[in-house]
Amino acid sequence: MTISIGDKLPNAVLKTRTEDGPTDISTAEIFDGKKVVLFAVPGAFTPTCSMNHLPGFLDLNDEIRAKGVDTIAVVAVNDVFVMNAWSKANDAEGKILFLADGNAEFTRAVGLDMDLTVAGLGVRSKRYSMIVDNGVVTALNVEDSPGQANKSAAGALLEQL
C-alpha cells in the first residue's frame, strides 16, 4: 500500500556516508522532531535525476530552508558508494543528505517501488517528493513516469511549503 498524506513514515534503516565511512541512519534520526523535504529518484547519475531533479533542489536549497525545513534529503535504490559519488559529482555535500536504500527496504515500505527489470535496472524507486513533519507526511508528489520531474520538482514542492 502506498503511503499517503497524514501517514507516519515506517521505521527503516538507510545508509549514508560520513567521515567515518558508510553509516546506518534510521528514519527516526532523519525525521523525528524535524521538518524534512525528501525526494526520491529512480537512480543516481541517470539523466532526468542528474540533469533535472537534483539540480532544482540544489538551486532552491536556501529558499526551501527559509521555509523552516531542517533537512533536504534524497533517496535512491543505489548503494552508499554510488550515492556518495553522486553527491560529490554535484557539489552537494552539506546541502542535501544522500540516502542509500540499496535493498529497496524503505522504498517498498512506503509502497513507492517499481519494477524496472525489463530495462535491466531491477527494483527502483518511483520519482517523488514529500514534505515530512515530525515523521508524518504532509505533502506527497508522485510522478506518473520515471522520466518526468514536474510534480516532484523543487519548485513545485517549494510552493507547498
mmCIF file of N, CA and C in Angstrom, residues 5-102:
data_model
loop_
_atom_site.group_PDB
_atom_site.id
_atom_site.type_symbol
_atom_site.label_atom_id
_atom_site.label_comp_id
_atom_site.label_asym_id
_atom_site.label_seq_id
_atom_site.Cartn_x
_atom_site.Cartn_y
_atom_site.Cartn_z
ATOM 1 N N ILE A 5 -0.742 11.135 2.483
ATOM 2 C CA ILE A 5 -0.677 12.307 3.346
ATOM 3 C C ILE A 5 -1.374 11.966 4.657
ATOM 4 N N GLY A 6 -0.720 12.317 5.762
ATOM 5 C CA GLY A 6 -1.235 12.014 7.090
ATOM 6 C C GLY A 6 -0.647 10.763 7.699
ATOM 7 N N ASP A 7 0.009 9.941 6.887
ATOM 8 C CA ASP A 7 0.640 8.714 7.391
ATOM 9 C C ASP A 7 1.999 9.014 8.010
ATOM 10 N N LYS A 8 2.360 8.225 9.010
ATOM 11 C CA LYS A 8 3.698 8.292 9.601
ATOM 12 C C LYS A 8 4.616 7.403 8.770
ATOM 13 N N LEU A 9 5.827 7.881 8.523
ATOM 14 C CA LEU A 9 6.784 7.066 7.777
ATOM 15 C C LEU A 9 7.121 5.815 8.577
ATOM 16 N N PRO A 10 7.350 4.704 7.903
ATOM 17 C CA PRO A 10 7.702 3.458 8.603
ATOM 18 C C PRO A 10 9.126 3.528 9.151
ATOM 19 N N ASN A 11 9.378 2.711 10.144
ATOM 20 C CA ASN A 11 10.740 2.586 10.664
ATOM 21 C C ASN A 11 11.563 1.831 9.635
ATOM 22 N N ALA A 12 12.716 2.374 9.325
ATOM 23 C CA ALA A 12 13.619 1.737 8.361
ATOM 24 C C ALA A 12 15.022 2.245 8.619
ATOM 25 N N VAL A 13 15.980 1.510 8.104
ATOM 26 C CA VAL A 13 17.379 1.917 8.210
ATOM 27 C C VAL A 13 17.923 2.106 6.798
ATOM 28 N N LEU A 14 18.493 3.270 6.575
ATOM 29 C CA LEU A 14 19.124 3.603 5.305
ATOM 30 C C LEU A 14 20.616 3.742 5.570
ATOM 31 N N LYS A 15 21.362 4.031 4.538
ATOM 32 C CA LYS A 15 22.799 4.250 4.705
ATOM 33 C C LYS A 15 23.164 5.616 4.149
ATOM 34 N N THR A 16 24.127 6.238 4.794
ATOM 35 C CA THR A 16 24.690 7.484 4.314
ATOM 36 C C THR A 16 26.200 7.420 4.525
ATOM 37 N N ARG A 17 26.900 8.344 3.952
ATOM 38 C CA ARG A 17 28.359 8.352 4.062
ATOM 39 C C ARG A 17 28.762 9.498 4.987
ATOM 40 N N THR A 18 29.602 9.187 5.976
ATOM 41 C CA THR A 18 30.150 10.196 6.873
ATOM 42 C C THR A 18 31.671 10.151 6.768
ATOM 43 N N GLU A 19 32.323 10.977 7.547
ATOM 44 C CA GLU A 19 33.797 10.961 7.566
ATOM 45 C C GLU A 19 34.330 9.595 7.980
ATOM 46 N N ASP A 20 33.539 8.849 8.753
ATOM 47 C CA ASP A 20 33.941 7.525 9.225
ATOM 48 C C ASP A 20 33.590 6.416 8.245
ATOM 49 N N GLY A 21 32.998 6.772 7.101
ATOM 50 C CA GLY A 21 32.620 5.769 6.108
ATOM 51 C C GLY A 21 31.118 5.554 6.087
ATOM 52 N N PRO A 22 30.678 4.465 5.449
ATOM 53 C CA PRO A 22 29.245 4.167 5.382
ATOM 54 C C PRO A 22 28.657 3.990 6.781
ATOM 55 N N THR A 23 27.509 4.611 7.004
ATOM 56 C CA THR A 23 26.886 4.606 8.323
ATOM 57 C C THR A 23 25.393 4.354 8.188
ATOM 58 N N ASP A 24 24.863 3.534 9.076
ATOM 59 C CA ASP A 24 23.421 3.340 9.142
ATOM 60 C C ASP A 24 22.783 4.592 9.722
ATOM 61 N N ILE A 25 21.622 4.945 9.192
ATOM 62 C CA ILE A 25 20.844 6.062 9.715
ATOM 63 C C ILE A 25 19.380 5.661 9.671
ATOM 64 N N SER A 26 18.721 5.787 10.800
ATOM 65 C CA SER A 26 17.314 5.361 10.881
ATOM 66 C C SER A 26 16.384 6.488 10.446
ATOM 67 N N THR A 27 15.191 6.098 10.067
ATOM 68 C CA THR A 27 14.197 7.105 9.721
ATOM 69 C C THR A 27 13.903 7.986 10.937
ATOM 70 N N ALA A 28 13.967 7.442 12.128
ATOM 71 C CA ALA A 28 13.752 8.251 13.334
ATOM 72 C C ALA A 28 14.812 9.345 13.433
ATOM 73 N N GLU A 29 16.071 9.016 13.160
ATOM 74 C CA GLU A 29 17.143 10.014 13.213
ATOM 75 C C GLU A 29 16.930 11.120 12.173
ATOM 76 N N ILE A 30 16.425 10.743 11.026
ATOM 77 C CA ILE A 30 16.248 11.702 9.937
ATOM 78 C C ILE A 30 15.025 12.586 10.159
ATOM 79 N N PHE A 31 13.907 12.011 10.586
ATOM 80 C CA PHE A 31 12.625 12.707 10.546
ATOM 81 C C PHE A 31 12.040 13.147 11.884
ATOM 82 N N ASP A 32 12.352 12.470 12.979
ATOM 83 C CA ASP A 32 11.713 12.799 14.252
ATOM 84 C C ASP A 32 12.084 14.199 14.719
ATOM 85 N N GLY A 33 11.058 14.989 15.010
ATOM 86 C CA GLY A 33 11.258 16.331 15.529
ATOM 87 C C GLY A 33 11.765 17.336 14.511
ATOM 88 N N LYS A 34 11.693 16.990 13.233
ATOM 89 C CA LYS A 34 12.212 17.858 12.174
ATOM 90 C C LYS A 34 11.202 18.004 11.047
ATOM 91 N N LYS A 35 11.395 19.069 10.295
ATOM 92 C CA LYS A 35 10.660 19.244 9.044
ATOM 93 C C LYS A 35 11.648 18.912 7.934
ATOM 94 N N VAL A 36 11.302 17.908 7.129
ATOM 95 C CA VAL A 36 12.222 17.373 6.132
ATOM 96 C C VAL A 36 11.556 17.347 4.761
ATOM 97 N N VAL A 37 12.310 17.757 3.769
ATOM 98 C CA VAL A 37 11.918 17.566 2.377
ATOM 99 C C VAL A 37 12.680 16.341 1.901
ATOM 100 N N LEU A 38 11.950 15.344 1.434
ATOM 101 C CA LEU A 38 12.554 14.125 0.904
ATOM 102 C C LEU A 38 12.136 13.985 -0.546
ATOM 103 N N PHE A 39 13.130 13.776 -1.406
ATOM 104 C CA PHE A 39 12.780 13.444 -2.783
ATOM 105 C C PHE A 39 13.487 12.156 -3.155
ATOM 106 N N ALA A 40 12.870 11.425 -4.055
ATOM 107 C CA ALA A 40 13.392 10.124 -4.455
ATOM 108 C C ALA A 40 13.580 10.101 -5.954
ATOM 109 N N VAL A 41 14.617 9.399 -6.354
ATOM 110 C CA VAL A 41 14.939 9.261 -7.774
ATOM 111 C C VAL A 41 15.089 7.784 -8.114
ATOM 112 N N PRO A 42 14.790 7.414 -9.358
ATOM 113 C CA PRO A 42 14.982 6.021 -9.759
ATOM 114 C C PRO A 42 16.442 5.572 -9.718
ATOM 115 N N GLY A 43 17.375 6.491 -9.928
ATOM 116 C CA GLY A 43 18.777 6.103 -9.870
ATOM 117 C C GLY A 43 19.728 7.280 -9.957
ATOM 118 N N ALA A 44 20.739 7.246 -9.125
ATOM 119 C CA ALA A 44 21.791 8.264 -9.180
ATOM 120 C C ALA A 44 22.454 8.222 -10.554
ATOM 121 N N PHE A 45 22.879 9.354 -11.034
ATOM 122 C CA PHE A 45 23.596 9.515 -12.296
ATOM 123 C C PHE A 45 22.736 9.265 -13.536
ATOM 124 N N THR A 46 21.453 8.954 -13.364
ATOM 125 C CA THR A 46 20.603 8.768 -14.539
ATOM 126 C C THR A 46 20.215 10.147 -15.086
ATOM 127 N N PRO A 47 19.860 10.244 -16.368
ATOM 128 C CA PRO A 47 19.697 11.555 -16.998
ATOM 129 C C PRO A 47 18.700 12.507 -16.317
ATOM 130 N N THR A 48 17.455 12.092 -16.127
ATOM 131 C CA THR A 48 16.467 13.000 -15.533
ATOM 132 C C THR A 48 16.847 13.343 -14.098
ATOM 133 N N CYS A 49 17.368 12.382 -13.383
ATOM 134 C CA CYS A 49 17.747 12.597 -11.988
ATOM 135 C C CYS A 49 18.883 13.617 -11.878
ATOM 136 N N SER A 50 19.867 13.486 -12.735
ATOM 137 C CA SER A 50 21.057 14.335 -12.660
ATOM 138 C C SER A 50 20.908 15.681 -13.349
ATOM 139 N N MET A 51 20.115 15.736 -14.405
ATOM 140 C CA MET A 51 20.004 16.978 -15.165
ATOM 141 C C MET A 51 18.800 17.831 -14.761
ATOM 142 N N ASN A 52 17.755 17.203 -14.184
ATOM 143 C CA ASN A 52 16.540 17.943 -13.869
ATOM 144 C C ASN A 52 16.181 17.940 -12.386
ATOM 145 N N HIS A 53 16.130 16.761 -11.777
ATOM 146 C CA HIS A 53 15.585 16.667 -10.432
ATOM 147 C C HIS A 53 16.534 17.214 -9.364
ATOM 148 N N LEU A 54 17.710 16.637 -9.249
ATOM 149 C CA LEU A 54 18.679 17.066 -8.233
ATOM 150 C C LEU A 54 19.062 18.536 -8.367
ATOM 151 N N PRO A 55 19.353 19.049 -9.569
ATOM 152 C CA PRO A 55 19.763 20.458 -9.670
ATOM 153 C C PRO A 55 18.742 21.446 -9.104
ATOM 154 N N GLY A 56 17.469 21.153 -9.236
ATOM 155 C CA GLY A 56 16.447 22.048 -8.693
ATOM 156 C C GLY A 56 16.544 22.179 -7.180
ATOM 157 N N PHE A 57 16.796 21.061 -6.506
ATOM 158 C CA PHE A 57 16.905 21.097 -5.049
ATOM 159 C C PHE A 57 18.199 21.776 -4.604
ATOM 160 N N LEU A 58 19.213 21.719 -5.429
ATOM 161 C CA LEU A 58 20.441 22.461 -5.133
ATOM 162 C C LEU A 58 20.214 23.956 -5.359
ATOM 163 N N ASP A 59 19.591 24.307 -6.475
ATOM 164 C CA ASP A 59 19.353 25.712 -6.809
ATOM 165 C C ASP A 59 18.421 26.394 -5.815
ATOM 166 N N LEU A 60 17.409 25.685 -5.333
ATOM 167 C CA LEU A 60 16.417 26.271 -4.425
ATOM 168 C C LEU A 60 16.661 25.918 -2.961
ATOM 169 N N ASN A 61 17.845 25.415 -2.664
ATOM 170 C CA ASN A 61 18.181 24.959 -1.316
ATOM 171 C C ASN A 61 17.900 26.033 -0.265
ATOM 172 N N ASP A 62 18.410 27.235 -0.470
ATOM 173 C CA ASP A 62 18.241 28.309 0.518
ATOM 174 C C ASP A 62 16.776 28.695 0.678
ATOM 175 N N GLU A 63 16.045 28.779 -0.432
ATOM 176 C CA GLU A 63 14.640 29.148 -0.368
ATOM 177 C C GLU A 63 13.812 28.091 0.364
ATOM 178 N N ILE A 64 14.116 26.828 0.124
ATOM 179 C CA ILE A 64 13.412 25.737 0.816
ATOM 180 C C ILE A 64 13.710 25.789 2.308
ATOM 181 N N ARG A 65 14.956 25.945 2.660
ATOM 182 C CA ARG A 65 15.335 26.008 4.080
ATOM 183 C C ARG A 65 14.739 27.229 4.770
ATOM 184 N N ALA A 66 14.583 28.333 4.030
ATOM 185 C CA ALA A 66 13.990 29.553 4.598
ATOM 186 C C ALA A 66 12.537 29.348 5.004
ATOM 187 N N LYS A 67 11.916 28.291 4.502
ATOM 188 C CA LYS A 67 10.526 27.961 4.853
ATOM 189 C C LYS A 67 10.448 27.068 6.097
ATOM 190 N N GLY A 68 11.565 26.944 6.823
ATOM 191 C CA GLY A 68 11.569 26.174 8.062
ATOM 192 C C GLY A 68 11.962 24.720 7.904
ATOM 193 N N VAL A 69 12.526 24.360 6.766
ATOM 194 C CA VAL A 69 12.944 22.984 6.528
ATOM 195 C C VAL A 69 14.319 22.750 7.164
ATOM 196 N N ASP A 70 14.409 21.712 7.986
ATOM 197 C CA ASP A 70 15.658 21.377 8.661
ATOM 198 C C ASP A 70 16.612 20.603 7.763
ATOM 199 N N THR A 71 16.059 19.702 6.952
ATOM 200 C CA THR A 71 16.871 18.807 6.132
ATOM 201 C C THR A 71 16.232 18.626 4.769
ATOM 202 N N ILE A 72 17.068 18.627 3.748
ATOM 203 C CA ILE A 72 16.651 18.222 2.404
ATOM 204 C C ILE A 72 17.409 16.931 2.129
ATOM 205 N N ALA A 73 16.678 15.881 1.804
ATOM 206 C CA ALA A 73 17.295 14.571 1.605
ATOM 207 C C ALA A 73 16.827 13.959 0.297
ATOM 208 N N VAL A 74 17.704 13.162 -0.292
ATOM 209 C CA VAL A 74 17.366 12.402 -1.495
ATOM 210 C C VAL A 74 17.626 10.933 -1.209
ATOM 211 N N VAL A 75 16.734 10.090 -1.682
ATOM 212 C CA VAL A 75 16.889 8.643 -1.509
ATOM 213 C C VAL A 75 16.799 7.967 -2.870
ATOM 214 N N ALA A 76 17.592 6.925 -3.037
ATOM 215 C CA ALA A 76 17.556 6.116 -4.256
ATOM 216 C C ALA A 76 17.916 4.687 -3.908
ATOM 217 N N VAL A 77 17.445 3.767 -4.735
ATOM 218 C CA VAL A 77 17.806 2.363 -4.585
ATOM 219 C C VAL A 77 19.164 2.188 -5.280
ATOM 220 N N ASN A 78 20.177 2.696 -4.597
ATOM 221 C CA ASN A 78 21.575 2.588 -5.009
ATOM 222 C C ASN A 78 22.378 2.304 -3.752
ATOM 223 N N ASP A 79 23.622 1.876 -3.923
ATOM 224 C CA ASP A 79 24.452 1.653 -2.748
ATOM 225 C C ASP A 79 25.034 2.972 -2.250
ATOM 226 N N VAL A 80 25.534 2.948 -1.033
ATOM 227 C CA VAL A 80 26.033 4.157 -0.380
ATOM 228 C C VAL A 80 27.223 4.766 -1.120
ATOM 229 N N PHE A 81 28.021 3.959 -1.796
ATOM 230 C CA PHE A 81 29.183 4.474 -2.517
ATOM 231 C C PHE A 81 28.758 5.251 -3.769
ATOM 232 N N VAL A 82 27.748 4.753 -4.459
ATOM 233 C CA VAL A 82 27.212 5.460 -5.626
ATOM 234 C C VAL A 82 26.582 6.776 -5.178
ATOM 235 N N MET A 83 25.802 6.744 -4.105
ATOM 236 C CA MET A 83 25.166 7.969 -3.620
ATOM 237 C C MET A 83 26.211 8.992 -3.188
ATOM 238 N N ASN A 84 27.271 8.541 -2.558
ATOM 239 C CA ASN A 84 28.343 9.447 -2.146
ATOM 240 C C ASN A 84 29.040 10.054 -3.363
ATOM 241 N N ALA A 85 29.306 9.247 -4.367
ATOM 242 C CA ALA A 85 29.944 9.756 -5.590
ATOM 243 C C ALA A 85 29.037 10.752 -6.293
ATOM 244 N N TRP A 86 27.726 10.494 -6.291
ATOM 245 C CA TRP A 86 26.772 11.412 -6.920
ATOM 246 C C TRP A 86 26.745 12.749 -6.179
ATOM 247 N N SER A 87 26.807 12.686 -4.863
ATOM 248 C CA SER A 87 26.851 13.903 -4.055
ATOM 249 C C SER A 87 28.086 14.732 -4.395
ATOM 250 N N LYS A 88 29.224 14.077 -4.440
ATOM 251 C CA LYS A 88 30.483 14.779 -4.751
ATOM 252 C C LYS A 88 30.484 15.333 -6.171
ATOM 253 N N ALA A 89 29.979 14.569 -7.124
ATOM 254 C CA ALA A 89 29.961 14.990 -8.525
ATOM 255 C C ALA A 89 29.088 16.219 -8.736
ATOM 256 N N ASN A 90 28.143 16.445 -7.817
ATOM 257 C CA ASN A 90 27.228 17.576 -7.947
ATOM 258 C C ASN A 90 27.472 18.669 -6.914
ATOM 259 N N ASP A 91 28.604 18.583 -6.222
ATOM 260 C CA ASP A 91 28.962 19.574 -5.201
ATOM 261 C C ASP A 91 27.799 19.796 -4.233
ATOM 262 N N ALA A 92 27.213 18.691 -3.781
ATOM 263 C CA ALA A 92 26.021 18.749 -2.938
ATOM 264 C C ALA A 92 26.293 18.426 -1.475
ATOM 265 N N GLU A 93 27.542 18.160 -1.134
ATOM 266 C CA GLU A 93 27.868 17.810 0.246
ATOM 267 C C GLU A 93 27.523 18.974 1.175
ATOM 268 N N GLY A 94 26.832 18.656 2.275
ATOM 269 C CA GLY A 94 26.429 19.659 3.234
ATOM 270 C C GLY A 94 25.161 20.396 2.857
ATOM 271 N N LYS A 95 24.660 20.158 1.649
ATOM 272 C CA LYS A 95 23.437 20.818 1.192
ATOM 273 C C LYS A 95 22.258 19.855 1.212
ATOM 274 N N ILE A 96 22.519 18.635 0.771
ATOM 275 C CA ILE A 96 21.486 17.607 0.688
ATOM 276 C C ILE A 96 22.024 16.340 1.342
ATOM 277 N N LEU A 97 21.186 15.679 2.111
ATOM 278 C CA LEU A 97 21.536 14.407 2.730
ATOM 279 C C LEU A 97 21.240 13.303 1.722
ATOM 280 N N PHE A 98 22.259 12.566 1.307
ATOM 281 C CA PHE A 98 22.112 11.482 0.331
ATOM 282 C C PHE A 98 21.921 10.171 1.073
ATOM 283 N N LEU A 99 20.804 9.510 0.788
ATOM 284 C CA LEU A 99 20.423 8.285 1.479
ATOM 285 C C LEU A 99 20.383 7.109 0.508
ATOM 286 N N ALA A 100 21.087 6.062 0.855
ATOM 287 C CA ALA A 100 21.122 4.847 0.046
ATOM 288 C C ALA A 100 20.133 3.837 0.604
ATOM 289 N N ASP A 101 19.281 3.349 -0.265
ATOM 290 C CA ASP A 101 18.300 2.309 0.066
ATOM 291 C C ASP A 101 18.615 1.104 -0.810
ATOM 292 N N GLY A 102 19.810 0.576 -0.627
ATOM 293 C CA GLY A 102 20.364 -0.441 -1.512
ATOM 294 C C GLY A 102 19.492 -1.650 -1.771
#
